[in-house]
PDB file of C-alpha atoms in Angstrom:
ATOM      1  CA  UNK A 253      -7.986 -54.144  -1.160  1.00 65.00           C
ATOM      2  CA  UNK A 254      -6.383 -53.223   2.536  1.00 79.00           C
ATOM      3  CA  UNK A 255      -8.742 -51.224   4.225  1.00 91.00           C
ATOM      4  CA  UNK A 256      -6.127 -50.511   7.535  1.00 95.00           C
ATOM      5  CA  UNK A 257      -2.379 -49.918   7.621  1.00 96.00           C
ATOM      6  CA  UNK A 258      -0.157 -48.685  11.136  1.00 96.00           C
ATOM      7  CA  UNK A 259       2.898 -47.039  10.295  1.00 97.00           C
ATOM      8  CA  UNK A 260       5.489 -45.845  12.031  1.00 94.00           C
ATOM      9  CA  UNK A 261       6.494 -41.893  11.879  1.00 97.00           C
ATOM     10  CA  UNK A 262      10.091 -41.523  12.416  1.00 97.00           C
ATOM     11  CA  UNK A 263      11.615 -38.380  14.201  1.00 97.00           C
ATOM     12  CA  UNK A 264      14.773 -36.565  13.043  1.00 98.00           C
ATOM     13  CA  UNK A 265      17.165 -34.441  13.971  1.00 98.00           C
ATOM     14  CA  UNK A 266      19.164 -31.191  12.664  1.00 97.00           C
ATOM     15  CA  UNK A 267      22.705 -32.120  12.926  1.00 97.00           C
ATOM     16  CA  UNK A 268      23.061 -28.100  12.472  1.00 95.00           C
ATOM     17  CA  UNK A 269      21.371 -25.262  11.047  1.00 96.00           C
ATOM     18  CA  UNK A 270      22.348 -22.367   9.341  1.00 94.00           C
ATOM     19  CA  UNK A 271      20.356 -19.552   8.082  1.00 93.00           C
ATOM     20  CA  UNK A 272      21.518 -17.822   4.796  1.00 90.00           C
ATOM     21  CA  UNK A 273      19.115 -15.057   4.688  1.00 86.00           C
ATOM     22  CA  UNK A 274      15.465 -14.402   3.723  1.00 87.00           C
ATOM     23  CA  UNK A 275      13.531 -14.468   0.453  1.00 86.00           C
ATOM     24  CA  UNK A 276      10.846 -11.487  -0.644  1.00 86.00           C
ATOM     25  CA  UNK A 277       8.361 -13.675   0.059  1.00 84.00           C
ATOM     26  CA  UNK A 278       9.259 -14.170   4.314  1.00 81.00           C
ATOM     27  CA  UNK A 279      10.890 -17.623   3.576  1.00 84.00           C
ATOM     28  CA  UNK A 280      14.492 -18.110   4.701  1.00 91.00           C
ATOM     29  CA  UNK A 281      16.995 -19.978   3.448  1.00 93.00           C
ATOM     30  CA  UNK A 282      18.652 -22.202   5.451  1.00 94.00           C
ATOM     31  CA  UNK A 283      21.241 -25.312   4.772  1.00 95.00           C
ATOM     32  CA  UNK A 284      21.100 -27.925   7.386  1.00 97.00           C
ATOM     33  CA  UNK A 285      21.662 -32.022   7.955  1.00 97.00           C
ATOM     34  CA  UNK A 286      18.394 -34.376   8.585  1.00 98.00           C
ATOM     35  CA  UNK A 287      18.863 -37.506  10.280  1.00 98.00           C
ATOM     36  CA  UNK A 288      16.644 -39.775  10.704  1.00 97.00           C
ATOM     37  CA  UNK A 289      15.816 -41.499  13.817  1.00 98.00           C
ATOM     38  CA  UNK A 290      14.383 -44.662  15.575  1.00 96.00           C
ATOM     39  CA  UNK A 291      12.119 -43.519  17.474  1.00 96.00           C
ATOM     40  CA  UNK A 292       8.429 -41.535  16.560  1.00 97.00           C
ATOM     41  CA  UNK A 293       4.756 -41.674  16.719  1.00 97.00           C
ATOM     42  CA  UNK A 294       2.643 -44.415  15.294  1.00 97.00           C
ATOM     43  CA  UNK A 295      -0.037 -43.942  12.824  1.00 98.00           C
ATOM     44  CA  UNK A 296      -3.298 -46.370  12.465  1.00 98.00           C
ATOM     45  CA  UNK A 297      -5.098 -46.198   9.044  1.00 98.00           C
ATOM     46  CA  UNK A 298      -8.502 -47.073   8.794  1.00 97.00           C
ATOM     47  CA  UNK A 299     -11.012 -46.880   5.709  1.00 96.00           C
ATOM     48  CA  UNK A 300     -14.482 -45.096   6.132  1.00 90.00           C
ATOM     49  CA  UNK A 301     -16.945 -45.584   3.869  1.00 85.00           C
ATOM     50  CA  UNK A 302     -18.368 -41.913   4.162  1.00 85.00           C
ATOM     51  CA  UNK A 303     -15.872 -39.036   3.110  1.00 85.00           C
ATOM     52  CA  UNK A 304     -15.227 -38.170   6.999  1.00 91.00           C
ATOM     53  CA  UNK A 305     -11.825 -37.326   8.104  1.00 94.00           C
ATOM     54  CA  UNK A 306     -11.537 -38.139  12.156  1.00 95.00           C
ATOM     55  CA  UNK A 307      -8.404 -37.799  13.757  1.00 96.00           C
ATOM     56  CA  UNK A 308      -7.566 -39.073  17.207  1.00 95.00           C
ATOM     57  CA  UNK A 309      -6.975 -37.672  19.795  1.00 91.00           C
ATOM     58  CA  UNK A 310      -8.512 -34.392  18.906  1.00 82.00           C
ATOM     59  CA  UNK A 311      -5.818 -32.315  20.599  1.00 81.00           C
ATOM     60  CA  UNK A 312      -7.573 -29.235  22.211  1.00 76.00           C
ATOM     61  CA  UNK A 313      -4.143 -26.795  21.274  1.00 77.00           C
ATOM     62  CA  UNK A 314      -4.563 -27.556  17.722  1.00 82.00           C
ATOM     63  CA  UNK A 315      -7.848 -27.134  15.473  1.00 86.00           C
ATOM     64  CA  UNK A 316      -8.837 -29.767  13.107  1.00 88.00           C
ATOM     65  CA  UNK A 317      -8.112 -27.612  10.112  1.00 88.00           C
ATOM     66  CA  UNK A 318      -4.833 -26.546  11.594  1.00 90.00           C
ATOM     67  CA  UNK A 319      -3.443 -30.239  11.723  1.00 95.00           C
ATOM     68  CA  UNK A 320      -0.939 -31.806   9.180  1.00 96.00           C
ATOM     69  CA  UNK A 321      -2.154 -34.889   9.349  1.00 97.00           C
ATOM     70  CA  UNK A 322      -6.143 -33.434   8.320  1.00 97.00           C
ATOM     71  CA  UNK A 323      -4.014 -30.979   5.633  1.00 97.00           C
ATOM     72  CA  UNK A 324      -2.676 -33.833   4.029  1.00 98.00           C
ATOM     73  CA  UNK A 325      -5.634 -35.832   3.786  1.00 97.00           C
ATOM     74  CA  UNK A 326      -6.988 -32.644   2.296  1.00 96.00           C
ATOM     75  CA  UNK A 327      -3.879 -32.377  -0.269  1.00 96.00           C
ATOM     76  CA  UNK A 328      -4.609 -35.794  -1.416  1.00 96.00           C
ATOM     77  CA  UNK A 329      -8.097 -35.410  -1.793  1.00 94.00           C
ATOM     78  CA  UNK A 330      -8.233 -32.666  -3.827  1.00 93.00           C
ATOM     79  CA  UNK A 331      -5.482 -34.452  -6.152  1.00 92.00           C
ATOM     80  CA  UNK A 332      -7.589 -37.079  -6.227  1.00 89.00           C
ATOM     81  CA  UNK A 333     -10.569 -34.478  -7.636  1.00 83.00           C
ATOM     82  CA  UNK A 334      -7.944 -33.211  -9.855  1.00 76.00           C
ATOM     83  CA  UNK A 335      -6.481 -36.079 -11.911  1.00 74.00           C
ATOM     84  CA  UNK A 336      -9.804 -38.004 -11.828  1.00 74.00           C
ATOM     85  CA  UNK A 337     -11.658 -34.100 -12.913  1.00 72.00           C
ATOM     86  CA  UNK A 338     -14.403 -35.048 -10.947  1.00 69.00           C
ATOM     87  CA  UNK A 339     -14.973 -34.488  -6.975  1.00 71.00           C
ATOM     88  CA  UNK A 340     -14.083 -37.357  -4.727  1.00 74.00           C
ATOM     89  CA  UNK A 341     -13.554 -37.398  -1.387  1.00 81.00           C
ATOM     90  CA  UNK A 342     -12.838 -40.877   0.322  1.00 91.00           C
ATOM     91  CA  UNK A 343     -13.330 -40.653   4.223  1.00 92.00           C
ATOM     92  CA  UNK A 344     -10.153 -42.127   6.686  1.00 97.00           C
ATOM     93  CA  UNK A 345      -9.861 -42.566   9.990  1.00 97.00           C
ATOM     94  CA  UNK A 346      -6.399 -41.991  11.894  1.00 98.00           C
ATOM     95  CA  UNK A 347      -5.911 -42.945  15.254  1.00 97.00           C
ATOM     96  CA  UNK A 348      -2.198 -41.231  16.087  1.00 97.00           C
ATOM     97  CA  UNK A 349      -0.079 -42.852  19.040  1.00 97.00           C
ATOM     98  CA  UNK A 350       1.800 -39.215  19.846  1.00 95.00           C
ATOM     99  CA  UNK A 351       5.513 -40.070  21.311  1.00 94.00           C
ATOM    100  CA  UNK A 352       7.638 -37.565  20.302  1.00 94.00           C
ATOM    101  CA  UNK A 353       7.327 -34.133  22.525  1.00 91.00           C
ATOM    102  CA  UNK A 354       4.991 -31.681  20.238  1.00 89.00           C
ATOM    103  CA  UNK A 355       6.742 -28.273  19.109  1.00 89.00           C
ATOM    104  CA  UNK A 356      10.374 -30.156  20.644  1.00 93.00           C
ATOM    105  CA  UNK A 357      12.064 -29.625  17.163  1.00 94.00           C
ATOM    106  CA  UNK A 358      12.502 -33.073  16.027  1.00 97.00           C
ATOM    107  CA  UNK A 359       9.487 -33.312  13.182  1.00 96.00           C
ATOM    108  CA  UNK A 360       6.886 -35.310  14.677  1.00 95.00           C
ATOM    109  CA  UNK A 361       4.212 -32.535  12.883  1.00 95.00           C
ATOM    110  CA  UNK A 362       6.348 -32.884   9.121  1.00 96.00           C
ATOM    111  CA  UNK A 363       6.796 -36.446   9.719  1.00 97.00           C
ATOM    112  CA  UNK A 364       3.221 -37.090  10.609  1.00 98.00           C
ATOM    113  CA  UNK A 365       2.294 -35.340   7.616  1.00 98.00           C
ATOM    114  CA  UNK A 366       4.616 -37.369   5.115  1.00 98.00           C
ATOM    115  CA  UNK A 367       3.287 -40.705   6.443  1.00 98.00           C
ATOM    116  CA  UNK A 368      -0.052 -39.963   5.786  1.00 98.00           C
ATOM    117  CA  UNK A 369       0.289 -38.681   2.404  1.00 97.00           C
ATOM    118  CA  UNK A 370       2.743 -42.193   2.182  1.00 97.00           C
ATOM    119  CA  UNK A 371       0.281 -44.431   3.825  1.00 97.00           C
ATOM    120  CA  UNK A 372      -2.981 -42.917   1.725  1.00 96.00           C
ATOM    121  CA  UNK A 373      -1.318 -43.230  -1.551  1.00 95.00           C
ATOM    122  CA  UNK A 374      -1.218 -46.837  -0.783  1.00 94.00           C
ATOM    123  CA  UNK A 375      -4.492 -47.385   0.689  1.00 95.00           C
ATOM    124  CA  UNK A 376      -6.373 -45.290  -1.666  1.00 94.00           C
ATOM    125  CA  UNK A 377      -4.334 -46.911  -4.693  1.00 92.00           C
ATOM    126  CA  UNK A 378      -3.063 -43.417  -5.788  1.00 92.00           C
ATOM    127  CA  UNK A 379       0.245 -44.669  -7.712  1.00 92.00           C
ATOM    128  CA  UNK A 380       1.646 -40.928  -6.862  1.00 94.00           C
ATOM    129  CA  UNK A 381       5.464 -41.726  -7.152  1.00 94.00           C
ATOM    130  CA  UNK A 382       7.815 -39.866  -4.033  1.00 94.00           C
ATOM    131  CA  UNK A 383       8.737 -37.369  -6.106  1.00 94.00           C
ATOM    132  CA  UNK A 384       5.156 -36.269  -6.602  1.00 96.00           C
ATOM    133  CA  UNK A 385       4.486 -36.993  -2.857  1.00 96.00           C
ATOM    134  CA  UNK A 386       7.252 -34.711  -1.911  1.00 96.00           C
ATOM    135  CA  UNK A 387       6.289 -32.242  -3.845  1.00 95.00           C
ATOM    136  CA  UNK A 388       2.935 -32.229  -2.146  1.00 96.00           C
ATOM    137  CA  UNK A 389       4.587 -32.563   1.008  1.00 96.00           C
ATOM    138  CA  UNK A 390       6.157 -28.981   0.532  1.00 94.00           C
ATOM    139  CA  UNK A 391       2.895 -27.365   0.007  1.00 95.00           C
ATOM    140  CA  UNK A 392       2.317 -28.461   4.273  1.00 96.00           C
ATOM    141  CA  UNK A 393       5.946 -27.857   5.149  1.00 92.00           C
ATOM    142  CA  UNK A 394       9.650 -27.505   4.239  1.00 90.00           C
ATOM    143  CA  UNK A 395      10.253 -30.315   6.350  1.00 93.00           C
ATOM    144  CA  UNK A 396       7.941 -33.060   4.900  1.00 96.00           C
ATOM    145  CA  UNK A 397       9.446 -33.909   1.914  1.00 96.00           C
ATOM    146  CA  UNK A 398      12.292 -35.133   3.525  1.00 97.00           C
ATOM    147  CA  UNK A 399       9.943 -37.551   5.556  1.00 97.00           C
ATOM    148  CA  UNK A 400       8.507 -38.522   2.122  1.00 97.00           C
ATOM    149  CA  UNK A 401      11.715 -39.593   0.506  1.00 96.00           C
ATOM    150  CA  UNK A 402      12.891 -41.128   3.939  1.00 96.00           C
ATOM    151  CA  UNK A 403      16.824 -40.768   3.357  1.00 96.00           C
ATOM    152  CA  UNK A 404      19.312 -38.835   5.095  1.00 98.00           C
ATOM    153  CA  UNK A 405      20.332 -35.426   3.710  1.00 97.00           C
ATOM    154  CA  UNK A 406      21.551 -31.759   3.496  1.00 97.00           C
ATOM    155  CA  UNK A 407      18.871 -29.620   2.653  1.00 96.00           C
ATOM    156  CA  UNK A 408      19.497 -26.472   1.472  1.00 95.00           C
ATOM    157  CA  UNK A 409      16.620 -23.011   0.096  1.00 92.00           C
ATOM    158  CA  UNK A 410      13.695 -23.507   2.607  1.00 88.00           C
ATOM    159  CA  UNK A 411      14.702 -27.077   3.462  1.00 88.00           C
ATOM    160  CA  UNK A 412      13.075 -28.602  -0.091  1.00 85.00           C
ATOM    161  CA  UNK A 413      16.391 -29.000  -1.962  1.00 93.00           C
ATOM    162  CA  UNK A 414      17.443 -32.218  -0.631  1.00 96.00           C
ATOM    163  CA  UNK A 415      21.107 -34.280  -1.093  1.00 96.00           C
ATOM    164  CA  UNK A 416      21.565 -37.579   0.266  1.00 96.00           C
ATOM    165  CA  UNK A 417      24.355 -38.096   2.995  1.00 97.00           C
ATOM    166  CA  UNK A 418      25.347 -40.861   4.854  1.00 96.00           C
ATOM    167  CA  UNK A 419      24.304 -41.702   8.601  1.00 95.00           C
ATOM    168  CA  UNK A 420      25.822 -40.820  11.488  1.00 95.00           C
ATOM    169  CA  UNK A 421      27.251 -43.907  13.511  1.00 94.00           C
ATOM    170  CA  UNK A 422      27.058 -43.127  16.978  1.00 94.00           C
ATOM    171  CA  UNK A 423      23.377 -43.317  18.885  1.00 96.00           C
ATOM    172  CA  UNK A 424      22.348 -39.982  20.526  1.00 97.00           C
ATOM    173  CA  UNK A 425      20.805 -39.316  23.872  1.00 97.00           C
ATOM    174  CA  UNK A 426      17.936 -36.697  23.142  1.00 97.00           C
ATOM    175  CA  UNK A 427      15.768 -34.941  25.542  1.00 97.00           C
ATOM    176  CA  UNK A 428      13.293 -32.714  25.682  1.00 96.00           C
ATOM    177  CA  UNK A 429      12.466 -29.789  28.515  1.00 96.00           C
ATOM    178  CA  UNK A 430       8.779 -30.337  27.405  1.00 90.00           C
ATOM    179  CA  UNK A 431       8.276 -26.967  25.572  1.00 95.00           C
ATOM    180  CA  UNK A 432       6.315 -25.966  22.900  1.00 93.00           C
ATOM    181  CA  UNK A 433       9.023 -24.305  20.854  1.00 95.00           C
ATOM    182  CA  UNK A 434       6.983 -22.305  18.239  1.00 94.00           C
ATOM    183  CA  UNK A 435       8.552 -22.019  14.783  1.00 92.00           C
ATOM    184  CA  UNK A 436       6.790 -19.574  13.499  1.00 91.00           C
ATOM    185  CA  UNK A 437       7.591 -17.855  16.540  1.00 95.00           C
ATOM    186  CA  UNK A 438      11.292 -18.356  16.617  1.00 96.00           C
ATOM    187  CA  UNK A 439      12.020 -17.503  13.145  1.00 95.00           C
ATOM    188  CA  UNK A 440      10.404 -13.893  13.672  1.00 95.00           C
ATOM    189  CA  UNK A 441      12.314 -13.421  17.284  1.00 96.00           C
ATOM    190  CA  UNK A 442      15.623 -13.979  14.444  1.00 95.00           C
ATOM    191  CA  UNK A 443      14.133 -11.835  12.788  1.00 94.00           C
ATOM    192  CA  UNK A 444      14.303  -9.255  14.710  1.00 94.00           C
ATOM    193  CA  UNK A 445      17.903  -9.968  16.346  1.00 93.00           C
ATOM    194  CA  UNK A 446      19.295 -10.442  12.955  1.00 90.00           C
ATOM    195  CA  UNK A 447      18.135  -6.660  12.081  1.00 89.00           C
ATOM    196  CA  UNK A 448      19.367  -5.254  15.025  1.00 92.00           C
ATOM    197  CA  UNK A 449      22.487  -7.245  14.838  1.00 88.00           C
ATOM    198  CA  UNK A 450      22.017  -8.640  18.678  1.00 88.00           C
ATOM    199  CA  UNK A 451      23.062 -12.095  17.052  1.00 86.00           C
ATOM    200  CA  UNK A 452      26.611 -12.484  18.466  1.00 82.00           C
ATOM    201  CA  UNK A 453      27.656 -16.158  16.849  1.00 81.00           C
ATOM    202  CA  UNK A 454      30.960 -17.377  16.624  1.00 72.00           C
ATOM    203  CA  UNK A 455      32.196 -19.980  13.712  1.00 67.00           C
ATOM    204  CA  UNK A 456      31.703 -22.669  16.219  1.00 71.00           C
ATOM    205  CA  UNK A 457      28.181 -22.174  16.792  1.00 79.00           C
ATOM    206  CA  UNK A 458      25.771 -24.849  14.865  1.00 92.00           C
ATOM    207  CA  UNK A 459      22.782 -23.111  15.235  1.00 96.00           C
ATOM    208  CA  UNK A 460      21.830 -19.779  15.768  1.00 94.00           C
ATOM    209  CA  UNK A 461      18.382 -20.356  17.373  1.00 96.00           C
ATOM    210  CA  UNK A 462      20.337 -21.787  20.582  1.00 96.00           C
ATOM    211  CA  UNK A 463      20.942 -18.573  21.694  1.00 95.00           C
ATOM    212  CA  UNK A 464      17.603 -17.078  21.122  1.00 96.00           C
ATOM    213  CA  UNK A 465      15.891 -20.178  22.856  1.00 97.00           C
ATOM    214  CA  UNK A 466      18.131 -20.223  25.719  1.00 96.00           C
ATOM    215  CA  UNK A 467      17.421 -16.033  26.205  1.00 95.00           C
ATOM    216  CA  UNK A 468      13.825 -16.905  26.202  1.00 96.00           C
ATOM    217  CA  UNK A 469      13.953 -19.843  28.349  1.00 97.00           C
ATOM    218  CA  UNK A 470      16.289 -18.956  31.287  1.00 96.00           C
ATOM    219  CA  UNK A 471      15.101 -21.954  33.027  1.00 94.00           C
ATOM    220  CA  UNK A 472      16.283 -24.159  30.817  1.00 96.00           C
ATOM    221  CA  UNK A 473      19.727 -21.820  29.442  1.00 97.00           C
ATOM    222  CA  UNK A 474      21.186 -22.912  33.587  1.00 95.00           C
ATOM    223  CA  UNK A 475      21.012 -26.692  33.090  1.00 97.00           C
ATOM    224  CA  UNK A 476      21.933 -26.457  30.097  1.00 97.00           C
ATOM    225  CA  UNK A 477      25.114 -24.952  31.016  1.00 95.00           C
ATOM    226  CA  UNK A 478      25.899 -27.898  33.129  1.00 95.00           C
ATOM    227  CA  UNK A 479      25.010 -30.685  31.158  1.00 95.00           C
ATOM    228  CA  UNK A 480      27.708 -28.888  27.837  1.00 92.00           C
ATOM    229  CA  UNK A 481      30.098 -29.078  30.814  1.00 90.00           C
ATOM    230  CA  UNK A 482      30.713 -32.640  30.303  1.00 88.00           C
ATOM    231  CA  UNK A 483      29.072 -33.121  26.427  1.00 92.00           C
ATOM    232  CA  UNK A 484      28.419 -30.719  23.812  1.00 93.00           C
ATOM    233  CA  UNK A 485      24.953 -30.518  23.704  1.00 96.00           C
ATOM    234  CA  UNK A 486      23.239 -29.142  20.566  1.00 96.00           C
ATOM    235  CA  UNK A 487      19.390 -27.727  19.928  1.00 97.00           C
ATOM    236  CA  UNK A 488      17.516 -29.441  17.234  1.00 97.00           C
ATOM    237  CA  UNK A 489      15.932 -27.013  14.716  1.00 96.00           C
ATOM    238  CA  UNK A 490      14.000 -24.529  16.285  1.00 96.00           C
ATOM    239  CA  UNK A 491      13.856 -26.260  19.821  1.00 95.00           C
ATOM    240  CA  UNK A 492      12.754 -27.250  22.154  1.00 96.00           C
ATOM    241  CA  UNK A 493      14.839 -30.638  21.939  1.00 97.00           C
ATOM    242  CA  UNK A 494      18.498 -30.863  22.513  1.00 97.00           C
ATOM    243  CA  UNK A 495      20.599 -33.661  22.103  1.00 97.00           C
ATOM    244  CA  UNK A 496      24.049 -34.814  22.028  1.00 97.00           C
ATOM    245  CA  UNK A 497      26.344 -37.577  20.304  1.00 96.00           C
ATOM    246  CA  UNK A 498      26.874 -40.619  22.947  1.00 95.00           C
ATOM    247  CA  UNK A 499      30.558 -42.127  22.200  1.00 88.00           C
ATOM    248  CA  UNK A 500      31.171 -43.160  25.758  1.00 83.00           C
ATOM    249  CA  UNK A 501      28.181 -44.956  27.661  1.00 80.00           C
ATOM    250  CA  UNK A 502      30.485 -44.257  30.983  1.00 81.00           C
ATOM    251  CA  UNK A 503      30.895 -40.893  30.403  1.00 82.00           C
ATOM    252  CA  UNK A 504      27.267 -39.840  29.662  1.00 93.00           C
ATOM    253  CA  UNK A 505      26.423 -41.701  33.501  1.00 91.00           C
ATOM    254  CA  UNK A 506      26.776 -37.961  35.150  1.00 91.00           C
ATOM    255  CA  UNK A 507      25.612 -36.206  32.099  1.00 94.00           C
ATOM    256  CA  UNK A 508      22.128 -38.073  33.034  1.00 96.00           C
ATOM    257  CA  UNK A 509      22.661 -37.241  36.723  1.00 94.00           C
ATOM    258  CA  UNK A 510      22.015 -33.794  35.525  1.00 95.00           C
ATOM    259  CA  UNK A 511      18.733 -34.056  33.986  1.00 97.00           C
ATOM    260  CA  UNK A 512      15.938 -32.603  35.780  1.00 97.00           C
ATOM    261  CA  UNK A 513      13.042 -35.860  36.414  1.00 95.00           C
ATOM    262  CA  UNK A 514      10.627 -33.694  34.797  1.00 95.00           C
ATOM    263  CA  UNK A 515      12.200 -33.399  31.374  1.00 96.00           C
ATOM    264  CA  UNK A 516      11.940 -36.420  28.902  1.00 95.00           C
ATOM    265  CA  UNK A 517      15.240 -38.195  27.658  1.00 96.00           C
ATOM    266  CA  UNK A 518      15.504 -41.466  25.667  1.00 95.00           C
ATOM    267  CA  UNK A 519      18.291 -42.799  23.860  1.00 96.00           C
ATOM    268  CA  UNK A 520      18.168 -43.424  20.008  1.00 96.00           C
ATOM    269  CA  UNK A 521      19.732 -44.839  17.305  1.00 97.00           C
ATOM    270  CA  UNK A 522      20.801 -43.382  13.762  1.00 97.00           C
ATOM    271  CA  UNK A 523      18.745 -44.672  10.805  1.00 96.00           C
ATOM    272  CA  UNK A 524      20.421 -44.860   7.268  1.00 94.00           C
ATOM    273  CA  UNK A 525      16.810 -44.565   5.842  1.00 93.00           C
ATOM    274  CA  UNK A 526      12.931 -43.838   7.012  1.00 95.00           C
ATOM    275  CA  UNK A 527      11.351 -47.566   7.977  1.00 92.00           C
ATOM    276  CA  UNK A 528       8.404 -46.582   5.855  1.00 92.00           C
ATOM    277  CA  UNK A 529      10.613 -47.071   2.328  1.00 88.00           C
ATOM    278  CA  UNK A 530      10.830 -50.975   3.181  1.00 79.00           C
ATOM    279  CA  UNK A 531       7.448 -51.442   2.231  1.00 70.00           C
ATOM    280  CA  UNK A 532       5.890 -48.781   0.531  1.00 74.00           C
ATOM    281  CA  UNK A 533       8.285 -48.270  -2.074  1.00 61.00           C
TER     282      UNK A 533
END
C-alpha cells in the first residue's frame, strides 16, 4: 500500500458573481462561473502510524482546528468511524507548499480542502466515490465540492449546485495586492449595503463585491482605476485577487508597467479539468 502521495491543489477563478438573495438560515445564494487554473499549492501526503494529524507550516493566523486541511482529515475520520461503526482514527502528515496568496479569492483554502479529502480516500483505501466526496466537501465549504469533482462549472444556491461548462481559451494575468480579503467579512459588509440600498450596480457590473472591496481598500480602488484604463480588470470572488483576460501579449506590456513591485502577478493558463482527476479517478 502507498504510504506518501504530493498533489497538486489547483486555484480558480470566478468568471463573475452574482448574489440572488439570502436564505433563513444566513446563506446566500449566489450563481457564478469556476474556472479552474494552472497554478496552486502543493500538497505532500505522508502516513503516520499513530492517529496524529500535523500540518506544516503551522500558520500562526490560523488555529489548527480552524484549518481545512485538519477539518477534512477530521470529516474523513469520523466517516471512517461511521461506516466501519467502530472508532478509527489513522494519523497523516501534510506538509503544504502555500503559493497562492491566502484570503486573495481564488480557493487555495476550498481547494486545499478537496485534495485532501481526494488524496486520503486514496491513501487510506476509502473507495468514497466524488459524489460522496463532494458531498463531504460541502460540510467545510460551498466552494470545495467543486475542487472535488475538478470540472469547470456554473454553480448556482450556495455554490453546491454545480453544471459543467466549457473552458475559457484565453490565459489570464492574475494578481494579487496581498490582502487578506475576509469572506465572512465581506458577505456581512453586503449585508449591510444591500439593506440600506447603498449598492449602486449597473447591468454591466460582474460582481458586486468590487465595489465594496475597492470602498474598503482605497489604496488599492486608485491603481485599480488605471490598470481598467487599458483592460477590464475583474475581482475574483470575494477578493482580494483581480485578474483580467490576456488576448494581446503587446497590449498587456503597459498594463504590467502599472503594477505596483509589491503586489504579486503571474500569468496562467485555463484548465478544462482539475489535474487531480487524471489519476485519482
Amino acid at each position: 500500500m502507498d504510504t506518501t502521495l504530493s498533489l497538486i491543489s489547483p486555484a480558480k477563478l470566478n468568471l463573475f458573481l452574482h448574489i440572488n438573495g439570502q436564505r433563513p438560515n444566513g446563506y446566500h445564494e449566489l450563481q457564478t462561473i469556476f474556472q479552474m487554473l494552472d497554478r496552486g499549492d502543493t500538497l505532500h501526503f505522508n502516513l503516520s502510524e499513530s492517529d496524529q494529524i500535523t500540518i506544516e507550516p503551522n500558520f500562526k493566523d490560523i488555529p489548527l482546528k480552524s484549518n481545512l486541511i485538519y477539518q477534512a482529515v477530521v470529516l474523513l475520520q469520523q466517516t471512517i468511524s461511521y461506516k466501519e461503526k467502530k472508532p478509527r482514527k489513522p494519523g497523516v502528515h501534510i506538509q503544504l507548499d502555500k503559493h497562492l496568496p491566502m484570503g486573495g479569492g481564488v480557493g487555495g483554502g476550498s481547494s486545499n480542502a478537496a485534495t485532501t479529502l481526494l488524496a486520503l480516500n486514496q491513501l487510506w483505501q476509502l473507495q468514497l466515490s466524488l459524489e460522496e466526496l463532494a458531498l463531504l466537501g460541502a460540510k467545510l465549504g460551498a466552494d470545495v465540492p467543486f475542487f472535488v469533482l475538478g470540472k469547470n462549472a456554473i454553480a448556482s444556491g450556495i455554490g453546491e449546485q454545480l453544471s459543467e461548462i466549457n473552458s475559457e481559451t484565453n490565459k489570464f494575468l492574475v494578481v494579487s495586492p496581498q490582502i487578506h480579503s475576509s469572506t465572512q467579512e465581506m458577505f456581512q459588509i453586503w449585508d449591510e449595503w444591500h439593506e440600506q440600498n447603498m449598492l449602486q450596480l449597473s447591468a454591466e457590473d460582474e460582481n458586486p463585491f468590487l465595489q465594496i472591496f475597492l470602498q474598503k481598500h482605497p489604496e488599492v480602488r486608485a491603481i485599480f482605476k488605471e490598470l481598467a484604463v487599458d483592460e477590464p480588470f475583474k475581482l475574483s470572488g470575494t477578493g482580494s485577487t483581480i485578474f483580467c483576460r490576456v488576448k494581446n501579449d503587446e497590449s498587456i506590456k503597459k498594463t504590467l508597467k502599472k503594477i505596483p513591485t509589491k503586489w504579486r502577478h503571474f500569468f496562467c493558463e485555463p484548465l478544462q479539468c482539475s489535474p487531480l482527476l487524471t489519476y485519482l479517478t
